[in-house]
Coordinates of C-alpha atoms in Angstrom, one line a residue:
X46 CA 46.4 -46.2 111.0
X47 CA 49.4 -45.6 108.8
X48 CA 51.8 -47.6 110.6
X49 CA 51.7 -50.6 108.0
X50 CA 55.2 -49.9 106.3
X51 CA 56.2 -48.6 109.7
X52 CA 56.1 -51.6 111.1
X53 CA 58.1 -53.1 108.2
X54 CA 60.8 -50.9 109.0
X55 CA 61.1 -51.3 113.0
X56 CA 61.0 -55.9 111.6
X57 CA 64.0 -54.5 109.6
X58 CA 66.0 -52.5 112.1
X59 CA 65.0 -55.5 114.7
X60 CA 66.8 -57.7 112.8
X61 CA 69.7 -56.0 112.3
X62 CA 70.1 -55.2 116.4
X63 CA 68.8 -58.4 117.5
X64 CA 71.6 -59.9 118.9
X65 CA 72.3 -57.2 120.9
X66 CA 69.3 -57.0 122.8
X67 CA 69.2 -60.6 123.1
X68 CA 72.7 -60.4 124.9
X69 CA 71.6 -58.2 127.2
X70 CA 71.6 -59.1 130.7
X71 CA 68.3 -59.6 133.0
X72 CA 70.0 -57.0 135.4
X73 CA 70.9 -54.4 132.9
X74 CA 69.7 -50.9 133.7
X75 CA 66.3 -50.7 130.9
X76 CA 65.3 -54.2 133.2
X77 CA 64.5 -53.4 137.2
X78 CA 62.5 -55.4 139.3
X79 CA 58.9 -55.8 137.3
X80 CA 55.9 -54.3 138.6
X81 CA 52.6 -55.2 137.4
X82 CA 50.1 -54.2 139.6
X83 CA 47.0 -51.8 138.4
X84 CA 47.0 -48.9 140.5
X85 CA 43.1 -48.0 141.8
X86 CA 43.7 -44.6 141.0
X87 CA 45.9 -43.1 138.6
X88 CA 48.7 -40.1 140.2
X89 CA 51.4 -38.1 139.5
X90 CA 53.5 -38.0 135.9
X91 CA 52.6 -41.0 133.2
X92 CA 55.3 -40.9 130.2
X93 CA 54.4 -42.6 127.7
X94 CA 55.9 -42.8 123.3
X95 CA 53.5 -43.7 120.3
X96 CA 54.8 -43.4 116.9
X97 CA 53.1 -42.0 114.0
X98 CA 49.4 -40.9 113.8
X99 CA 48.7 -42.3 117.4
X100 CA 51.3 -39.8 118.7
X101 CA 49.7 -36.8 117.4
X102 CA 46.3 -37.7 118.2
X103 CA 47.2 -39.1 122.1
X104 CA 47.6 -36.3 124.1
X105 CA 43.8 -34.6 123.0
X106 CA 42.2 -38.1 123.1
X107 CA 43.9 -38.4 126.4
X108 CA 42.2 -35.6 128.4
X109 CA 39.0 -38.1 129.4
X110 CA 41.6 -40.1 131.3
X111 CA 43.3 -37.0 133.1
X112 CA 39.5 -35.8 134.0
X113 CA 38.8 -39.3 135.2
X114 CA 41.7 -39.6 137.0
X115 CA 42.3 -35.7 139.0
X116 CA 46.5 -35.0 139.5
X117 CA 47.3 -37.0 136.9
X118 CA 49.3 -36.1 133.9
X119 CA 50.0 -37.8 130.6
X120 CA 53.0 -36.8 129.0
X121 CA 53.1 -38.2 125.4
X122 CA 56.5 -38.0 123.4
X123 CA 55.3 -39.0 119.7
X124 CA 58.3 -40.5 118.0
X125 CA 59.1 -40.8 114.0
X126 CA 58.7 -44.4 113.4
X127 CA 62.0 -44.2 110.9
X128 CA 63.6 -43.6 114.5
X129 CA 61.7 -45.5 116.9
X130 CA 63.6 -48.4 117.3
X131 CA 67.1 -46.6 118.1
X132 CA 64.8 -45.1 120.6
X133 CA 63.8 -47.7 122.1
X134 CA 66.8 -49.7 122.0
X135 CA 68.9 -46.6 123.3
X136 CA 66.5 -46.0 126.8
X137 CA 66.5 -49.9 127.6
X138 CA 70.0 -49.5 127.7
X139 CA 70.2 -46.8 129.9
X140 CA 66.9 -47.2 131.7
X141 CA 65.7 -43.9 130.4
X142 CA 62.1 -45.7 129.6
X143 CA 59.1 -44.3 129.2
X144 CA 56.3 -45.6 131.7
X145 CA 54.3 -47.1 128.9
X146 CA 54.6 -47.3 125.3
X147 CA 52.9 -48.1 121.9
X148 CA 54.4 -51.3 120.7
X149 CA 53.7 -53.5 117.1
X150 CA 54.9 -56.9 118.9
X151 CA 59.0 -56.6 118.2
X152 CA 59.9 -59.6 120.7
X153 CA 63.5 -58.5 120.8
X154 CA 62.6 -56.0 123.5
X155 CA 60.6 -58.4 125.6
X156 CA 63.0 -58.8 129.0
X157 CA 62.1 -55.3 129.4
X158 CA 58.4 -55.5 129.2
X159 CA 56.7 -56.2 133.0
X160 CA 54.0 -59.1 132.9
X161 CA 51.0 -57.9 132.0
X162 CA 48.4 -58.5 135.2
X163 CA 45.7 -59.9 135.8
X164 CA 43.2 -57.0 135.7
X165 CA 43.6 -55.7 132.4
X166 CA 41.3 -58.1 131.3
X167 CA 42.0 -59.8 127.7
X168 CA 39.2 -62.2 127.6
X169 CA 36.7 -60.2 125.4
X170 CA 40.0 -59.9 123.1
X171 CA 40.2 -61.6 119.8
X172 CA 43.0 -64.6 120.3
X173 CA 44.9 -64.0 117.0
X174 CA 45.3 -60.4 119.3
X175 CA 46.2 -61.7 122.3
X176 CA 49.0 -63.8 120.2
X177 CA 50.9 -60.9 119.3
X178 CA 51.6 -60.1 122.5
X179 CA 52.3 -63.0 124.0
X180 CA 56.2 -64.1 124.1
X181 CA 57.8 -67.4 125.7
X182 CA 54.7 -68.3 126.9
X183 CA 53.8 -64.8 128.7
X184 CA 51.2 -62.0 128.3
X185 CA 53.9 -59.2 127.9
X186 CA 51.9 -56.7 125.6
X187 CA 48.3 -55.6 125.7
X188 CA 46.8 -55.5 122.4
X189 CA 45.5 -51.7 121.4
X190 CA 43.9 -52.4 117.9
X191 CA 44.1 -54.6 115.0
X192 CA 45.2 -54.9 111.0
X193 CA 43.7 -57.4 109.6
X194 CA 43.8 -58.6 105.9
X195 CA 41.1 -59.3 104.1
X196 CA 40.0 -59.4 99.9
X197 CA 39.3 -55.9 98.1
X198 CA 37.0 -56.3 94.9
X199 CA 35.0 -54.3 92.5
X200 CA 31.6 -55.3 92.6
X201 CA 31.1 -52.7 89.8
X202 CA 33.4 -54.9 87.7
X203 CA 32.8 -58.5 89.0
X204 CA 28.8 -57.8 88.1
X205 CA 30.1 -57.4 84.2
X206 CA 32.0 -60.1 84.5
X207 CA 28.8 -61.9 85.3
X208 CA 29.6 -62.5 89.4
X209 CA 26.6 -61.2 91.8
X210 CA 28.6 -62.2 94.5
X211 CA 31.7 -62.4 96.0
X212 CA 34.3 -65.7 95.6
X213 CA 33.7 -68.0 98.6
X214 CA 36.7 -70.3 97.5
X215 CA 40.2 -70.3 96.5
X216 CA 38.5 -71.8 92.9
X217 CA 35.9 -69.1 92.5
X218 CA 38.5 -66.6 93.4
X219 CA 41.2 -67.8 90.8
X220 CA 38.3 -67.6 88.5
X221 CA 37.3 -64.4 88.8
X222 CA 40.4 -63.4 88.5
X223 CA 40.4 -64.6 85.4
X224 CA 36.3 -63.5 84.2
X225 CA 37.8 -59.7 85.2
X226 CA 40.3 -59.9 82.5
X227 CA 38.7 -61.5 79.7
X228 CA 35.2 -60.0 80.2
X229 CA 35.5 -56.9 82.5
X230 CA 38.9 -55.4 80.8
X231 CA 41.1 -55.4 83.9
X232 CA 44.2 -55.8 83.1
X233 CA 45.3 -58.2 85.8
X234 CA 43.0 -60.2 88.2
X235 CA 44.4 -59.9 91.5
X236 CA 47.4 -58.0 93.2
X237 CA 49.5 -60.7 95.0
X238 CA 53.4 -60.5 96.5
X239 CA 55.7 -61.7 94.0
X240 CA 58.8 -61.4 96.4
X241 CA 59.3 -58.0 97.9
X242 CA 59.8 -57.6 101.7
X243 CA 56.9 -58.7 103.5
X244 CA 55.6 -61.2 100.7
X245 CA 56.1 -64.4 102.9
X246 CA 53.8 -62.1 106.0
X247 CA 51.6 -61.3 103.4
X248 CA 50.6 -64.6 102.0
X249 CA 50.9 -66.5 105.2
X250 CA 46.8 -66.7 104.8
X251 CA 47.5 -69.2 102.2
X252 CA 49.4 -72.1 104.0
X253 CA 47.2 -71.1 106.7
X254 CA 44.0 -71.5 105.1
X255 CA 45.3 -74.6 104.2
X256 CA 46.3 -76.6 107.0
X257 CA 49.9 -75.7 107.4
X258 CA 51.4 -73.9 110.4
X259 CA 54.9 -72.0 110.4
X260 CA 55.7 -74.6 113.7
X261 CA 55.7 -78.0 114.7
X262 CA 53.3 -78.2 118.4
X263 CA 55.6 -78.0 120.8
X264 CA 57.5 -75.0 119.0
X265 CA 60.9 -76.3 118.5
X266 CA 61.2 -76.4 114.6
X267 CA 60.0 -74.4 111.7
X268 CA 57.8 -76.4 109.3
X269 CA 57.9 -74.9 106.4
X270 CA 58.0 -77.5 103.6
X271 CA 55.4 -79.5 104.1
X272 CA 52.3 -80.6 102.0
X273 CA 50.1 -77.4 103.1
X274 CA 52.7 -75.2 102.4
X275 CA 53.8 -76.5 98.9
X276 CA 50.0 -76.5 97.6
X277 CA 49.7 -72.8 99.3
X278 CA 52.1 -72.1 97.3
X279 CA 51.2 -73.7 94.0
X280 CA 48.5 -72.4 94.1
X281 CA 50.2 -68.7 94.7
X282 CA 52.4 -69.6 91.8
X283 CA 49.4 -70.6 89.5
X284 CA 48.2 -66.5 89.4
X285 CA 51.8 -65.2 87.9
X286 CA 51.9 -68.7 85.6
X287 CA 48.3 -67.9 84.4
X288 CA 49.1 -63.9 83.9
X289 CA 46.6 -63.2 86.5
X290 CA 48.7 -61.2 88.3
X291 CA 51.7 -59.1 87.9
X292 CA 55.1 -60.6 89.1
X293 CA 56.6 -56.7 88.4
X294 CA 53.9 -54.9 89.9
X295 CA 54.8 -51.4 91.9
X296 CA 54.8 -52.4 95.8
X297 CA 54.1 -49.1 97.0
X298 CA 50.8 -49.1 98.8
X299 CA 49.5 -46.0 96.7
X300 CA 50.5 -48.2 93.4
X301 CA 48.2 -51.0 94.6
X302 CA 45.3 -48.4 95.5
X303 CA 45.8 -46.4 92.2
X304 CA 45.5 -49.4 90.1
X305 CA 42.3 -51.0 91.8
X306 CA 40.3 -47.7 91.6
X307 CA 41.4 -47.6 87.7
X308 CA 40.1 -51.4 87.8
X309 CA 43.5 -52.2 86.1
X310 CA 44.3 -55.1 89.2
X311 CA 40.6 -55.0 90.8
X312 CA 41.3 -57.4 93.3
X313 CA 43.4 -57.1 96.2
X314 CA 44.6 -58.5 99.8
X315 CA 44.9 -55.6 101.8
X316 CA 44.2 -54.2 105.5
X317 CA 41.8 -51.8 106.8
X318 CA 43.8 -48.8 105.7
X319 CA 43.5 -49.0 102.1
X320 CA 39.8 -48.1 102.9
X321 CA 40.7 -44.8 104.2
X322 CA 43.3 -44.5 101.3
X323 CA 40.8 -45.1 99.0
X324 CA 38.3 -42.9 100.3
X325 CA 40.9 -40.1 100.3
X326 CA 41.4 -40.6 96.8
X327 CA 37.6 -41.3 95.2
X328 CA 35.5 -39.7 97.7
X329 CA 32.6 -41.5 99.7
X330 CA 30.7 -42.3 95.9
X331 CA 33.6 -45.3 95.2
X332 CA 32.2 -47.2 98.3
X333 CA 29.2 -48.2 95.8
X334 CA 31.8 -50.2 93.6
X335 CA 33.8 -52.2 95.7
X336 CA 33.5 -54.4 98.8
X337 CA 35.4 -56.0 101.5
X338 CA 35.2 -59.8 101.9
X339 CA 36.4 -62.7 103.7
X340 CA 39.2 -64.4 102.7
X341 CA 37.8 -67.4 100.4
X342 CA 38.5 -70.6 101.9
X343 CA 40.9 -73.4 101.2
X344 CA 40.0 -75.9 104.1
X345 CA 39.6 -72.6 105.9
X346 CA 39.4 -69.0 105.6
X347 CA 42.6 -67.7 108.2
X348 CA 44.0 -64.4 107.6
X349 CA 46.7 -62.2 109.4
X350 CA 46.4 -60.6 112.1
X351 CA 49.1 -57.3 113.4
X352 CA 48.9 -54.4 114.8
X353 CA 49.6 -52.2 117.9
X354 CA 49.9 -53.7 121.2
X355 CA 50.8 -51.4 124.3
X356 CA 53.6 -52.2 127.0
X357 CA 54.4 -51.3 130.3
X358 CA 58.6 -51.5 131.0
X359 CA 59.8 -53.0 134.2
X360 CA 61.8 -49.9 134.8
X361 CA 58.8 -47.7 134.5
X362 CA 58.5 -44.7 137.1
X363 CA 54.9 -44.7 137.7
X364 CA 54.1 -48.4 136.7
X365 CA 50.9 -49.1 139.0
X366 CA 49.4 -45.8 137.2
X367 CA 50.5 -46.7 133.7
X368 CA 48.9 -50.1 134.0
X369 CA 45.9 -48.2 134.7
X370 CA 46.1 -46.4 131.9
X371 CA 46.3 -49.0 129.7
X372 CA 43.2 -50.8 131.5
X373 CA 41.4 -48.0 130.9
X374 CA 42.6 -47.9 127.0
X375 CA 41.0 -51.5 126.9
X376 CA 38.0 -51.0 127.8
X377 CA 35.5 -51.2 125.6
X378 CA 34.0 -47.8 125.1
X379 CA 37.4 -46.4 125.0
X380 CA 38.2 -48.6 122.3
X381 CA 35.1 -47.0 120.0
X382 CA 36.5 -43.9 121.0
X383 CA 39.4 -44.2 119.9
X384 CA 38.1 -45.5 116.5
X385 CA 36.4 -42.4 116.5
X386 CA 39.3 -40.1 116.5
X387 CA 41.8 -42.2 114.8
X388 CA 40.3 -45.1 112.7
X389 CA 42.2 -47.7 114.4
X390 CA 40.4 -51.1 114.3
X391 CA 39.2 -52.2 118.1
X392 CA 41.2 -55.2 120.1
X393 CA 38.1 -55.9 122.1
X394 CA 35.7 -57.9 120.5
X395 CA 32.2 -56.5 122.0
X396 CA 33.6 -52.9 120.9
X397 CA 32.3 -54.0 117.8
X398 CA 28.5 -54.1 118.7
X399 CA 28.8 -49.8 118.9
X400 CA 27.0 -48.5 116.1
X401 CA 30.3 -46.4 115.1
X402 CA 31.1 -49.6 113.8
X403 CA 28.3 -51.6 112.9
X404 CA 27.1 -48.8 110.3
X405 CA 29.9 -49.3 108.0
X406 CA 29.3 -51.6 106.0
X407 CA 33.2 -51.9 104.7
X408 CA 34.0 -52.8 108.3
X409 CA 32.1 -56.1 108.8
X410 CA 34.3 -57.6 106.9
X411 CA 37.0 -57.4 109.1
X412 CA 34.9 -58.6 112.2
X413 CA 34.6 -62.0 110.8
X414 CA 38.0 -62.2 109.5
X415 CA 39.0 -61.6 112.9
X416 CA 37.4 -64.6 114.4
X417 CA 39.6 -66.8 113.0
X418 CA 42.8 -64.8 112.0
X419 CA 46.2 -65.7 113.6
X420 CA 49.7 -63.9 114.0
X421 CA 53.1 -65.5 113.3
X422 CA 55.2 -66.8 116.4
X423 CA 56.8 -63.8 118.3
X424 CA 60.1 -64.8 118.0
X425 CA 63.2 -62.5 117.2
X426 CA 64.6 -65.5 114.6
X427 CA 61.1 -64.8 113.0
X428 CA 62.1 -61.9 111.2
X429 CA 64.9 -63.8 109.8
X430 CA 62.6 -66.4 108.7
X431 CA 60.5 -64.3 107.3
X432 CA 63.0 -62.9 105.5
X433 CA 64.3 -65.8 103.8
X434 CA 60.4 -66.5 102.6
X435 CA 60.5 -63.4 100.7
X436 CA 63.6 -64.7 99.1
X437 CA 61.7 -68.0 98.4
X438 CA 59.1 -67.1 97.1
X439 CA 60.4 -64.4 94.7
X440 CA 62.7 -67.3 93.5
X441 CA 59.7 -69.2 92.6
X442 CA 57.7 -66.3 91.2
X443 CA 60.4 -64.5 89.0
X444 CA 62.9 -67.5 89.0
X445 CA 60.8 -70.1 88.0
X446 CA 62.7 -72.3 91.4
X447 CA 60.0 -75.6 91.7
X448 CA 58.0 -74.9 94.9
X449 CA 59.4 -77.5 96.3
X450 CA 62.8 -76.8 96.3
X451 CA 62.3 -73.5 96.8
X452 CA 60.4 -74.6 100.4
X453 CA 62.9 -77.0 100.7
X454 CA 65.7 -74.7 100.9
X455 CA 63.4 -72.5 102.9
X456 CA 63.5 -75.0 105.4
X457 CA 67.0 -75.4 105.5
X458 CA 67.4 -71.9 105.6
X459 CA 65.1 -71.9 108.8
X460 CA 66.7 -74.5 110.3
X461 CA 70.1 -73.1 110.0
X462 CA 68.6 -69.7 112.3
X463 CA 66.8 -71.6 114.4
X464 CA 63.8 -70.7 117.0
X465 CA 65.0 -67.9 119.5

């Protein structure tokens, strides 16, 4: 599960090409006639790419499938995420596709992902899930497993600072924040975005635990500078103002994990990654001084939910077997399996229930959180958007910009690119 910056490089890249593969015709080569029918039995050759981790670890993992399935063959091509979406973007072109492929939403490629049918079932699938792979109103992407961000504390810390339990609000948490530094010794109270790439993504649980949504109902605008969002933000801005957090903080992943296992910043919004991350670097005793919580509420607690969804292309070879494949990936004992080898975080909700999971106690966490967590519109002017947010949020961090003009020039900003 190391696919968290990853994915902030393919948004990157996306933006860059997406005109391009907007432009490009319904009848070029990457786009044949869409087949999405589940073969009974899987036969002959499956192709398929995953980037990263998953690419290493598919082709052992796949084995069960072969044996399930006799004369079938999964060839997997694991591809370097840095170069993934030149990849990708190069065999739509030319039709050169793989049968099936790993996928972390990227709706600039969606004309050449086939419908997803009707039996690969997605009902037992959390909806926040589903959302990232669905595009103009279509299932197009099947979700695989799940990031989901949730609040990092040290208990160890919070219990000398007189808290015997975790905050439940966006109060308690600001004021823990603030016990941790004056009677714990941490040096900040809480690691939050002040403006790098990805800080608008990563504090969308704000606006969102506050009533605001990124789009009016019937999709058509952005809606970005409304009440919700400028107390979200306020209230974002209050942590820097107060010197809760750190507006300069290092970015890097490792910074954010070095300085909560120092307890310098012992609070943190992170996915389920940093648990590994941190278990890497302290060893299986840490687990005693820190926990994973909800997101405190605001009128609710709603947090982000990405990940790694799994596509079949219209131009696919062996499409009918491919889509089996994939069923067979969503099932629910497959999905435990897969935790098992890789640490990825189930799609399917009763997967959960497997003692693999329930046991951890870091991990329930994330099941709740999951019930209500969303995922941005999958839109290609997204990234754009998204972009501009970072801008707009740094302004208001490090520039001292009035969160309200800094959302109102947001807005225009989003306005001006539009929803495509």
């Amino acid at each position: 599960m190391r696919y968290r910056s990853a994915v902030a490089v393919l948004a990157g890249l996306a933006t860059a090409a997406a005109l391009t593969a907007c432009g490009r015709s319904a009848e070029s080569p990457g786009q044949a006639q869409p087949s999405s029918t589940v073969a009974a039995k899987a036969t002959g050759r499956i192709t398929m790419w995953a980037m990263g981790t998953e690419g290493e670890l598919l082709p052992a993992f796949l084995k069960t499938f072969e044996a399930a399935n006799p004369g079938v063959k999964v060839d997997v091509t694991a591809v370097p995420w840095d170069s993934s979406y030149q990849k990708f973007q190069t065999a739509i072109a030319s039709g050169n596709v793989p049968d099936v492929a790993m996928m972390p939403g990227l709706p600039v490629f969606k004309d050449a992902f086939a419908p997803v049918p009707e039996a690969v079932r997605t009902a037992d699938m959390y909806p926040g899930a589903v959302a990232t792979g669905t595009m103009g109103g279509r299932l197009l992407e099947v979700p695989w497993y799940v990031d989901v961000r949730v609040l990092y504390y040290r208990t160890d810390l919070a219990r000398k600072a007189g808290w015997d339990r975790p905050p439940a609000t966006w109060d308690e948490l600001r004021r823990l924040a603030g016990d941790l530094r004056k009677k714990a010794g941490a040096k900040w109270g809480i690691r939050l975005p002040a403006g790098m790439t990805g800080s608008f993504l990563s504090t969308l649980w704000m606006p969102w635990s506050n009533g605001g949504e990124l789009m009016n109902a019937g999709r058509s605008a952005w809606t970005l500078d409304t009440p919700e969002f400028a107390a979200a933000y306020e209230y974002l801005a209050s942590y820097f103002e107060q010197g809760l957090a750190d507006a300069n903080a290092d970015p890097a992943p490792a910074a954010a994990v070095k300085d909560f296992l120092t307890g310098a910043t012992p609070m943190l919004v992170a996915g389920p990654f940093v648990r590994g991350a941190i278990t890497q670097s302290a060893g299986d005793a840490f687990t005693g001084k820190y926990a994973t919580v909800p997101l405190p509420a605001g009128k609710s607690s709603t947090s982000f939910v990405g990940g790694a969804n799994l596509v079949v292309f219209k131009a696919a070879k062996n499409p009918g077997s491919a889509w089996k494949l994939v069923q067979w990936l969503s099932e629910p004992s497959t999905q435990v399996a897969w935790y098992r080898a890789s640490g990825d975080l189930p799609a399917v909700r009763s997967a959960w229930q497997d003692p693999a999971l329930t046991a951890d106690p870091t991990l329930a966490a994330f099941a709740e959180q999951l019930k209500t967590a969303k995922a941005p519109p999958q839109l290609v002017s997204f990234d754009k958007v998204g972009a501009a947010g970072d801008s707009a949020i740094e302004r208001i961090v490090k520039g001292g910009t009035p969160v309200a003009d800094a959302l109102r020039q947001l807005q225009q900003q989003a306005d001006g690119i539009g929803v495509s």
